[in-house]
CSV table of C-alpha atoms and ligand atoms in Angstrom, one decimal:
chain,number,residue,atom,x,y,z
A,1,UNK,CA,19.5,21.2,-8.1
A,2,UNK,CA,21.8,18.4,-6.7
A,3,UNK,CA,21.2,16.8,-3.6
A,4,UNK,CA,20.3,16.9,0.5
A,5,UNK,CA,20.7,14.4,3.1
A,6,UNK,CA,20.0,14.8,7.0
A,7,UNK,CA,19.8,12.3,9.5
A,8,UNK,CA,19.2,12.0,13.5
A,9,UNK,CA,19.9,9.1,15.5
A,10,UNK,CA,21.3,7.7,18.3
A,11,UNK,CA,24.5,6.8,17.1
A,12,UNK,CA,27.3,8.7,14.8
A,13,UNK,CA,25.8,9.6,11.8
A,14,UNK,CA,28.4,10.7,9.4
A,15,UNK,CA,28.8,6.9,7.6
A,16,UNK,CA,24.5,7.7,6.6
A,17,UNK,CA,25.4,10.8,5.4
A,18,UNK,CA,28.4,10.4,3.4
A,19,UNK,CA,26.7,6.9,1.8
A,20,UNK,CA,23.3,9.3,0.9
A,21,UNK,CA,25.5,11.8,-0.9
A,22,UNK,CA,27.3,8.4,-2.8
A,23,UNK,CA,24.4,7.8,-4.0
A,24,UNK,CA,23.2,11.1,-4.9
A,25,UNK,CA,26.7,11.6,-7.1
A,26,UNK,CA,25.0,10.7,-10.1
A,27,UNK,CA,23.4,13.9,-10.5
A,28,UNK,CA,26.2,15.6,-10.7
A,29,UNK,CA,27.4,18.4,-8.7
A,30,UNK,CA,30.6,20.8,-7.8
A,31,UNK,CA,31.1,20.6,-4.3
A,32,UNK,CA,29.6,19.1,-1.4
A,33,UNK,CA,29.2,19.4,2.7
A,34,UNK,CA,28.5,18.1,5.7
A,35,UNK,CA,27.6,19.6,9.1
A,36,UNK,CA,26.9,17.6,12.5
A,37,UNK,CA,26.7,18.5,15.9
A,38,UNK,CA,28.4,16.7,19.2
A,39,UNK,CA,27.8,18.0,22.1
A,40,UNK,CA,26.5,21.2,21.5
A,41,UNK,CA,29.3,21.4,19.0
A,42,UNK,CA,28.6,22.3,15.1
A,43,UNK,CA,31.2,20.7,12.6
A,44,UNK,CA,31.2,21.5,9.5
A,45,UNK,CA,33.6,19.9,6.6
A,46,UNK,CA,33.0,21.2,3.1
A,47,UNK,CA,34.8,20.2,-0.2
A,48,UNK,CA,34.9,21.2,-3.6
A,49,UNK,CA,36.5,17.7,-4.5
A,50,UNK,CA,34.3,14.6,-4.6
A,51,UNK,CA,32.5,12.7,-1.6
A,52,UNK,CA,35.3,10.4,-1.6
A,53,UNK,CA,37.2,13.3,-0.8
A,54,UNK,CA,34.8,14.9,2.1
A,55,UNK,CA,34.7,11.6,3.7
A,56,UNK,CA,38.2,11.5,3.9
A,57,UNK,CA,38.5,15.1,5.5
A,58,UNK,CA,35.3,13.9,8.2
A,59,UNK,CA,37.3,10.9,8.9
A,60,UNK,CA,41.1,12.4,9.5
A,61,UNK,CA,39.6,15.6,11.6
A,62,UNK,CA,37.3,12.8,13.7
A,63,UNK,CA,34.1,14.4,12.6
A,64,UNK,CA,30.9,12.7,14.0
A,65,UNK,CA,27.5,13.2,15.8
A,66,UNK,CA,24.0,11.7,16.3
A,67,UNK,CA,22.7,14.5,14.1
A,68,UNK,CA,24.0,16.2,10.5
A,69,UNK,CA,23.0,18.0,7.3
A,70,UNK,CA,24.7,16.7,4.0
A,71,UNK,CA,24.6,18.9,0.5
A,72,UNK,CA,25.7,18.2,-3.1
A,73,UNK,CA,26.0,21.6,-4.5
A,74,UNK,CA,25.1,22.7,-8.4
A,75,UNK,CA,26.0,26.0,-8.2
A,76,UNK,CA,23.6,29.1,-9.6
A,77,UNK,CA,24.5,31.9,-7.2
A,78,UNK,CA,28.2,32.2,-6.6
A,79,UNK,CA,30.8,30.1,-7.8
A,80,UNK,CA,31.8,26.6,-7.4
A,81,UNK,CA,33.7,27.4,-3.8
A,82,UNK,CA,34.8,26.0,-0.6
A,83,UNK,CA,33.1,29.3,0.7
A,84,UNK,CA,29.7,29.0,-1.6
A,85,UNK,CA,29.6,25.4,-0.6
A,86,UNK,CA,26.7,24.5,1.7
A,87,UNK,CA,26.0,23.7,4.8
A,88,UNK,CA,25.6,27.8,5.5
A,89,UNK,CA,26.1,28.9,9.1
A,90,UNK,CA,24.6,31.7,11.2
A,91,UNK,CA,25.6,31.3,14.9
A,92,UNK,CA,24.2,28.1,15.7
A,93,UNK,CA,22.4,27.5,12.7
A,94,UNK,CA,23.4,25.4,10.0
A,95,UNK,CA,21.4,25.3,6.4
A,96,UNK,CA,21.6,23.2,3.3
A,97,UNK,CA,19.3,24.0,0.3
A,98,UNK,CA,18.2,22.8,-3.3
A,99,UNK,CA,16.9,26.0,-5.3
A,100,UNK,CA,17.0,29.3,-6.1
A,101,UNK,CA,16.0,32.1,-3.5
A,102,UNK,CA,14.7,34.6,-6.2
A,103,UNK,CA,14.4,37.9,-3.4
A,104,UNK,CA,17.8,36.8,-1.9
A,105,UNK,CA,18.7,40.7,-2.5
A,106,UNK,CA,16.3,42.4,-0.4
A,107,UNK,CA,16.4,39.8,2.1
A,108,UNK,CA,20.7,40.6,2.2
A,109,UNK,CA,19.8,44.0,2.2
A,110,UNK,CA,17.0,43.5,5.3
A,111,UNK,CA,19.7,41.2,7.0
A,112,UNK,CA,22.4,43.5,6.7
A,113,UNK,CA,20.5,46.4,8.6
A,114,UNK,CA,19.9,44.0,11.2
A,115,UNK,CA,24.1,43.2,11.7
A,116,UNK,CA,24.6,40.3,9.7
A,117,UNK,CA,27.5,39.9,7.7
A,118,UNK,CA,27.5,37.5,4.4
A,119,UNK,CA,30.8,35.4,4.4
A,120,UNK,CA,29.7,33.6,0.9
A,121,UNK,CA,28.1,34.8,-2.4
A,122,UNK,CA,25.0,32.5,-2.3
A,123,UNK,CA,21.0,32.9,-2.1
A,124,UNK,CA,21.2,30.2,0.6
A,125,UNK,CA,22.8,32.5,3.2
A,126,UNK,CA,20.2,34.5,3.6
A,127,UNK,CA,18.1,31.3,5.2
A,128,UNK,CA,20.7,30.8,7.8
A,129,UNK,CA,20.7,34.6,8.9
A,130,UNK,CA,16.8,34.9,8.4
A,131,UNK,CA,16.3,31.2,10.4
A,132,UNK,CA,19.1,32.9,13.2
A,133,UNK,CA,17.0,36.3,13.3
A,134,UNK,CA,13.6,34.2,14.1
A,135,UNK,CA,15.2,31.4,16.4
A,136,UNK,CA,16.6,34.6,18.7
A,137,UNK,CA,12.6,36.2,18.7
A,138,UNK,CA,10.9,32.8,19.1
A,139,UNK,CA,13.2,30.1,20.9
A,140,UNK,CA,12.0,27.5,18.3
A,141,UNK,CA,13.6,26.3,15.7
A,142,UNK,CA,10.3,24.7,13.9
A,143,UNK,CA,8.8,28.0,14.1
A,144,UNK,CA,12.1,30.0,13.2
A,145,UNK,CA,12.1,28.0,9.8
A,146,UNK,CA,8.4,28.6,8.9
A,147,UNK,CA,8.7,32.0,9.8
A,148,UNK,CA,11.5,32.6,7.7
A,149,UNK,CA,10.0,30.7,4.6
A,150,UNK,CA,7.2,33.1,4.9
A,151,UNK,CA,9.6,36.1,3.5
A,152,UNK,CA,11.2,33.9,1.2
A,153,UNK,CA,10.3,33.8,-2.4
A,154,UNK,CA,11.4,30.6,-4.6
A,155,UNK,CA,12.4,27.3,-5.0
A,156,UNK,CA,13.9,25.8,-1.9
A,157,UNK,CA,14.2,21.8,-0.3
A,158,UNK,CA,15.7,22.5,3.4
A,159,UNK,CA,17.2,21.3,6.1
A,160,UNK,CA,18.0,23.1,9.4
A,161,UNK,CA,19.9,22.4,12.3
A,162,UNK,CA,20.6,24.0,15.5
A,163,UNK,CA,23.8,24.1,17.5
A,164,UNK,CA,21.8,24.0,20.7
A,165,UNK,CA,19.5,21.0,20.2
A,166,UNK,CA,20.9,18.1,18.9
A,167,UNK,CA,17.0,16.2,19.2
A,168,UNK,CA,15.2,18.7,16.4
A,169,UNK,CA,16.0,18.3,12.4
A,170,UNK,CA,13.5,20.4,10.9
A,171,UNK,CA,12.7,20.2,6.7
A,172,UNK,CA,11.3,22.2,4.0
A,173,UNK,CA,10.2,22.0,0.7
A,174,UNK,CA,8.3,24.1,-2.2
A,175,UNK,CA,9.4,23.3,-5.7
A,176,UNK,CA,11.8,20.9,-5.3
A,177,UNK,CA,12.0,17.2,-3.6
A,178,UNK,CA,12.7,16.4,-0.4
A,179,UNK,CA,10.9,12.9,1.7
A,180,UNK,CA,11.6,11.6,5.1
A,181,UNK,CA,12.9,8.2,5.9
A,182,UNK,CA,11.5,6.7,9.1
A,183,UNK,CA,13.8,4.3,11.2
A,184,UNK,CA,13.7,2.8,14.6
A,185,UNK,CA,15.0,5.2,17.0
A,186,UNK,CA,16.1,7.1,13.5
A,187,UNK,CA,14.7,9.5,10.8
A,188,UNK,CA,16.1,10.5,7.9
A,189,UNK,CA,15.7,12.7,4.7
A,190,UNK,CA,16.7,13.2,1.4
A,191,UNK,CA,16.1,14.8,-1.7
A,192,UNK,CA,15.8,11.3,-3.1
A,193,UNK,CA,15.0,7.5,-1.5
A,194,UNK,CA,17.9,6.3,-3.5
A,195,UNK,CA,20.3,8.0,-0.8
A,196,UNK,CA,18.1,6.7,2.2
A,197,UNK,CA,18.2,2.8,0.8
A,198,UNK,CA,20.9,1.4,3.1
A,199,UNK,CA,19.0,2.5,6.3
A,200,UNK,CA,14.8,2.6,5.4
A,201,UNK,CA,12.7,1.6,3.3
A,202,UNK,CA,9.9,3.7,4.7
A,203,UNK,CA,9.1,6.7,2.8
A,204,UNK,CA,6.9,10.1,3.8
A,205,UNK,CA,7.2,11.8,0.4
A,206,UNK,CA,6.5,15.7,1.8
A,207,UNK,CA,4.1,18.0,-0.2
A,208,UNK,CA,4.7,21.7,-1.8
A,209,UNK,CA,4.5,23.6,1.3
A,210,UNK,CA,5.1,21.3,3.8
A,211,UNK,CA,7.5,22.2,6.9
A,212,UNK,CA,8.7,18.9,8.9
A,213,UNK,CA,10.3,18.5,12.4
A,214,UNK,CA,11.9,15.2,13.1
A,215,UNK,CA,13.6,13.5,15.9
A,216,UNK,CA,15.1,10.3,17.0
A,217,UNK,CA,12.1,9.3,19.3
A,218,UNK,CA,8.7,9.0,18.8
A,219,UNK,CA,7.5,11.3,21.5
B,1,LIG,N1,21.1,28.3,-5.1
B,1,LIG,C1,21.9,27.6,-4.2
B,1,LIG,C2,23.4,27.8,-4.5
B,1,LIG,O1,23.8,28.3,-5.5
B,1,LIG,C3,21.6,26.0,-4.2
B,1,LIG,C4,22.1,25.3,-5.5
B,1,LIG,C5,21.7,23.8,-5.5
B,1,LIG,O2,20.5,23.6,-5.7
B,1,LIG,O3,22.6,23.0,-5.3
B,1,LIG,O4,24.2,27.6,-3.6
């Protein structure tokens, strides 16, 4: 299990996430991604060089937005790939994801019958397709995710974007770390505080079970 950073704010966010996944290196991994959205546009950059390396990519293809998903990858389903590397896409939605998804079979299975085609050979696609499948019934992305976690079985820290709504960054964990980082007009998270330290120092650690939806603005 390597690392996850996400971030929402009103200004480009690429710098917090590239700096979080510096500071996650330590634990080692074999390939890393970002995703963001501007506009309504989702970019996604993935790697399976070092950070250094990603940032470099983000920077010469002019990738930024005011919300993004970050991902250090330690592979244990599929190989150390460009393609296996996270954040997974399904339409609009963009995944990252610490764990192991231990029915990821029968849920490929399920989401095959329903159209979906698998692009990479990892348990994490399934969330994407399965978070798609329940955004397209329910219109919410909160509730898309906590559906889908319901017919997961596992290990998983998440977070979830969607293409259409650049206010919403919604987390999950059960079995493996994940905390929010509260700014001003900001919130963060990460698998660790050591990759939120250069924008908050104020911590929600989340529980097992606990689903989170955060956005720029208190509302
Ligand atoms: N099981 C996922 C994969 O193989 C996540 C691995 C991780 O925790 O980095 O892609």
């Amino acid at each position: 299990m390597c690392g996850i950073v996400g971030a929402i704010a009103a200004r480009d966010i690429v710098p917090v996430l590239i700096e979080g996944l510096k500071r996650l290196e330590y634990r080692g991994y074999d390939s890393a991604g970002i995703a963001v959205i501007r506009g309504h546009t989702l970019q996604r950059v993935r790697s399976t060089g070092r950070v250094a390396e990603l940032e470099r990519i983000a920077q010469t293809t002019d990738v930024t937005g005011l919300i993004g998903i970050a991902h250090t990858r330690w592979a244990t389903h599929g190989a150390p790939s460009e393609k296996n590397a996270h954040p997974h896409v399904s339409g609009g939605v963009s995944v990252v994801h610490n764990g192991i998804i231990e029915n990821h079979e029968e849920m490929r299975d399920k989401l095959r019958s329903l159209g979906y085609r698998f692009v990479s050979d990892t348990d994490t696609e399934v969330i994407a397709h399965l978070v798609n499948w329940h955004l397209k019934a329910c219109g919410d992305l909160f509730e898309a995710v906590r559906r889908s976690l319901a017919e997961l079985v596992g290990a998983y820290a998440i977070a979830v974007i969607n293409e259409a709504d650049d206010q919403r960054l919604v987390v999950a964990r059960m079995g493996a770390p994940l905390l929010l980082g509260l700014g001003n007009g900001q919130n963060f998270a990460a698998s660790d505080a050591s990759a939120l330290v250069q924008v908050t120092q104020r911590i929600v650690y989340l529980e097992e079970g606990d689903c989170a939806e955060s956005q720029p603005h208190r509302r």
